[in-house]
mmCIF file of C-alpha atoms in Angstrom:
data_model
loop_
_atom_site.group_PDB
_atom_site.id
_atom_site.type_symbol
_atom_site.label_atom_id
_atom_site.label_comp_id
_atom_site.label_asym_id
_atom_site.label_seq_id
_atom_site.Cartn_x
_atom_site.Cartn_y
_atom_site.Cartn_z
ATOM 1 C CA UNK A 193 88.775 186.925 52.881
ATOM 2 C CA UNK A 194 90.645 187.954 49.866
ATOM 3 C CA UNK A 195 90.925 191.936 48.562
ATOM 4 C CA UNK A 196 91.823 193.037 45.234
ATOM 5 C CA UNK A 197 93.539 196.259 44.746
ATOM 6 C CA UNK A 198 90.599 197.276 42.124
ATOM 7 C CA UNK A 199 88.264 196.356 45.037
ATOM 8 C CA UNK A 200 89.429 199.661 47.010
ATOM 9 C CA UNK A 201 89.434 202.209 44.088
ATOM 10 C CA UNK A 202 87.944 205.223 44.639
ATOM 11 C CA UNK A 203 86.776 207.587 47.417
ATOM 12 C CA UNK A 204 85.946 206.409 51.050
ATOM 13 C CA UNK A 205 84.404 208.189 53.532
ATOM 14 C CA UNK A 206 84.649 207.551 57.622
ATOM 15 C CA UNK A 207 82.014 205.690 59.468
ATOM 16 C CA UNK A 208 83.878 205.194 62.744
ATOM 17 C CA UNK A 209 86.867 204.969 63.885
ATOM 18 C CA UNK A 210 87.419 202.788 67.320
ATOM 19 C CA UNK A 211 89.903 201.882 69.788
ATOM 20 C CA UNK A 212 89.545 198.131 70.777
ATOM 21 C CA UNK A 213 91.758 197.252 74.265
ATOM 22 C CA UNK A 214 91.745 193.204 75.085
ATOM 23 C CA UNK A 215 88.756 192.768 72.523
ATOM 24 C CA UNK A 216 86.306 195.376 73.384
ATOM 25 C CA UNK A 217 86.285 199.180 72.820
ATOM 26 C CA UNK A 218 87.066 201.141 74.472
ATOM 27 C CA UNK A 219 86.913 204.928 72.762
ATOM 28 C CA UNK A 220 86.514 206.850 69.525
ATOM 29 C CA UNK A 221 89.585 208.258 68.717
ATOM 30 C CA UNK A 222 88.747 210.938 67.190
ATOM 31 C CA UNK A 223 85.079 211.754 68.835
ATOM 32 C CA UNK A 224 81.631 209.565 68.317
ATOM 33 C CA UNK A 225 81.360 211.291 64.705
ATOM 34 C CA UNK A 226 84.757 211.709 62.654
ATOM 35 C CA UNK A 227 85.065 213.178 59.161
ATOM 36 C CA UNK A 228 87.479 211.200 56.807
ATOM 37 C CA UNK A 229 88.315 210.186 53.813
ATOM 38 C CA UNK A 230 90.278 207.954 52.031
ATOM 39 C CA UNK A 231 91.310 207.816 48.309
ATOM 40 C CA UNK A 232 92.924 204.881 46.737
ATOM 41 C CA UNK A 233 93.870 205.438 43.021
ATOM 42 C CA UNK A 234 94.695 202.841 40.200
ATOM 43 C CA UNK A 235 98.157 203.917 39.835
ATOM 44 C CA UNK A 236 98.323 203.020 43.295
ATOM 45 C CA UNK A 237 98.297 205.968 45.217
ATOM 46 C CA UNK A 238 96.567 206.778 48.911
ATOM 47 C CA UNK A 239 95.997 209.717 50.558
ATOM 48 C CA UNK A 240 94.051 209.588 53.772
ATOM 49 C CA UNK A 241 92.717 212.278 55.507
ATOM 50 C CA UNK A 242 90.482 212.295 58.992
ATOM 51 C CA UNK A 243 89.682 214.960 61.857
ATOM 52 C CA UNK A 244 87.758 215.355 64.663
ATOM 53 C CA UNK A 245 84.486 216.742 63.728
ATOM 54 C CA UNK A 246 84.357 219.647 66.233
ATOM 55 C CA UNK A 247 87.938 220.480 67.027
ATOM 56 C CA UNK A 248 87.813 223.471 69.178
ATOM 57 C CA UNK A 249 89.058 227.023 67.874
ATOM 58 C CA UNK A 250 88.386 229.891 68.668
ATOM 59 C CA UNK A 251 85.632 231.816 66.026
ATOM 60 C CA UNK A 252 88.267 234.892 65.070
ATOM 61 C CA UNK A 253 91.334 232.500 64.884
ATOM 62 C CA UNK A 254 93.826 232.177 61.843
ATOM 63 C CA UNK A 255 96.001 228.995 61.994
ATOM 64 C CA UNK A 256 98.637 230.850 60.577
ATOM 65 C CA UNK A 257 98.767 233.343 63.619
ATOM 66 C CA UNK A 258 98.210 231.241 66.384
ATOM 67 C CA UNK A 259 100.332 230.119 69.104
ATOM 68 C CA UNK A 260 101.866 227.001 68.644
ATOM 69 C CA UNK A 261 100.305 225.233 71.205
ATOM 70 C CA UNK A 262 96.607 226.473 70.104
ATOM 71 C CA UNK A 263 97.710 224.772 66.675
ATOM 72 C CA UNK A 264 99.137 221.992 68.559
ATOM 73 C CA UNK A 265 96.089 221.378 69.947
ATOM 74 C CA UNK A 266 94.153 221.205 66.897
ATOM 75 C CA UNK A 267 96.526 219.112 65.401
ATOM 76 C CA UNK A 268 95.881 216.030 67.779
ATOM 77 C CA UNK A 269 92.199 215.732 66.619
ATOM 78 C CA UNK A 270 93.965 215.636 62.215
ATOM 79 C CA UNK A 271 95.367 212.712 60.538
ATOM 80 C CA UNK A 272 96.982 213.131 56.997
ATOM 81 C CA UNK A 273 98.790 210.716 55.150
ATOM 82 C CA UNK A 274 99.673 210.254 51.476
ATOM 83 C CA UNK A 275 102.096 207.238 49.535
ATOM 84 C CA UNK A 276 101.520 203.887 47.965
ATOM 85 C CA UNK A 277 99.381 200.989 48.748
ATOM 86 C CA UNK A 278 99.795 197.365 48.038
ATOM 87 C CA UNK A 279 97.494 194.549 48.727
ATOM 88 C CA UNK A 280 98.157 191.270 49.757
ATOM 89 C CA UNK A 281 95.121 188.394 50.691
ATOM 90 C CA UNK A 282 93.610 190.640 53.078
ATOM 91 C CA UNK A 283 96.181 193.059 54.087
ATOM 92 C CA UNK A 284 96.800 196.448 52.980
ATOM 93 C CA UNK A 285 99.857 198.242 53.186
ATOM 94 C CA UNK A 286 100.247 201.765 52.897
ATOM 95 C CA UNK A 287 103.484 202.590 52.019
ATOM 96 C CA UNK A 288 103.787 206.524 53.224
ATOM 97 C CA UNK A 289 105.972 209.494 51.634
ATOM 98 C CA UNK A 290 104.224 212.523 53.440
ATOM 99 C CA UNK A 291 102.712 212.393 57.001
ATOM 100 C CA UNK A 292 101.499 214.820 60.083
ATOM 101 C CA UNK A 293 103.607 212.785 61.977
ATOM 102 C CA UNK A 294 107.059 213.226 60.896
ATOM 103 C CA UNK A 295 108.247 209.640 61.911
ATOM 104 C CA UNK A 296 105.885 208.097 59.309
ATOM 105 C CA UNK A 297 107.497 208.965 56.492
ATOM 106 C CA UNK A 298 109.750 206.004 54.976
ATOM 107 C CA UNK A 299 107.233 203.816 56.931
ATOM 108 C CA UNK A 300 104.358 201.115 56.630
ATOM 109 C CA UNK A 301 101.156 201.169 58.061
ATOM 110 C CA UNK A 302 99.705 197.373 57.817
ATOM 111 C CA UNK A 303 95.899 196.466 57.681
ATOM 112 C CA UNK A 304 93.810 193.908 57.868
ATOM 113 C CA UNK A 305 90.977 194.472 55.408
ATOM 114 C CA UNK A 306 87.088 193.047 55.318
ATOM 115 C CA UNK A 307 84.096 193.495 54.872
ATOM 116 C CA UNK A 308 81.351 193.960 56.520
ATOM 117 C CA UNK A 309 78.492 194.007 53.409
ATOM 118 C CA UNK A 310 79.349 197.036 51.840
ATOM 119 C CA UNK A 311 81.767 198.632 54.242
ATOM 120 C CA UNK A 312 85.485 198.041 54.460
ATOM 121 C CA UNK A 313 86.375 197.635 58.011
ATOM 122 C CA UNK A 314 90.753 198.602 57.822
ATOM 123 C CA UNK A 315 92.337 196.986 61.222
ATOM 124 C CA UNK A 316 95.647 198.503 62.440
ATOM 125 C CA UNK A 317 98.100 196.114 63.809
ATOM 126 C CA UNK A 318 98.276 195.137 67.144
ATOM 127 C CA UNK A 319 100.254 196.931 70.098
ATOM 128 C CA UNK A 320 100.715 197.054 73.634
ATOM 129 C CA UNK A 321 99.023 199.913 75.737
ATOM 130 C CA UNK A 322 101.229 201.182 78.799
ATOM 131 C CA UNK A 323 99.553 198.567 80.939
ATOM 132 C CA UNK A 324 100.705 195.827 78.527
ATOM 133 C CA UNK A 325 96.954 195.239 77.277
ATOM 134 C CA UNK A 326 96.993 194.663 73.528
ATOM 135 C CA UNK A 327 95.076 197.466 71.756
ATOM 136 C CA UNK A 328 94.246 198.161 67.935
ATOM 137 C CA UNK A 329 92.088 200.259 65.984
ATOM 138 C CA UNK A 330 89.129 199.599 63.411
ATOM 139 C CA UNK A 331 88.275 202.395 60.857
ATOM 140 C CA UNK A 332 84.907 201.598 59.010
ATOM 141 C CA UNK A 333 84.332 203.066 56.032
ATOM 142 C CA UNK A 334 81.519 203.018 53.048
ATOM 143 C CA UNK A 335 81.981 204.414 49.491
ATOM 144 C CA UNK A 336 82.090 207.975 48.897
ATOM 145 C CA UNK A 337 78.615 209.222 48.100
ATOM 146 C CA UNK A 338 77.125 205.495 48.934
ATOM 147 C CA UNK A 339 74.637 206.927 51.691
#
């Protein structure tokens, strides 16, 4: 099924976000109730942010003053990405300038868009776990503000 760039305007927010190994799933990656959203703008733009909904920390802490690995840790459960999209049938490709990860800068991430009634269900590519099972991951997500 076909998606037009005008199709994905606007503000998304994060239903779920799933790992699927050989077909079935296997985990939430970022906990059974994420926060997220994701922005695509007419001039082409995306910037996606998720997160764990309850990374730990401790009540008094300041990012800016803790150790690295206490910010390390909250780290893993935060996504952030911003650059261009393009659409193409049904896949999107985010074209990224500015990551968390520092190797996704200069990079694409490819995804298989469709729907599923209102909801746009984004598919990451596939890849190979350590076992060799082939793994991807399915964000769902429904308009900003749409319920």
């Amino acid at each position: 099924m076909s998606v037009r760039p005008e199709d994905l305007h606007g503000t998304w927010e994060l239903v779920s976000f799933v790992r699927l190994v050989a077909g079935e799933v296997v985990g939430d990656v970022l906990g059974p109730d994420p926060v997220g959203r994701i922005c695509y703008q007419p001039d082409g733009r995306v910037t996606a942010l998720l997160m764990q909904r309850d990374r730990s920390w401790p009540a008094d802490g300041d990012f800016l003053r803790a150790d690295d690995a206490t910010r390390g840790a909250a780290a893993l459960g935060f996504v952030g990405y911003g650059g261009t999209f393009a659409v193409d049938g049904d896949v999107v490709t985010h074209r990224l300038d500015v990551s968390l990860y520092p190797e996704h800068p200069g990079t694409d991430l490819v995804r298989t868009a469709r729907w599923a009634g209102p909801e746009l269900v984004l598919r990451t590519e596939e890849r190979r776990s350590r076992s060799g099972r082939v793994l991807f991951d399915e964000l769902t997500w429904r308009r900003w503000g749409a319920g």
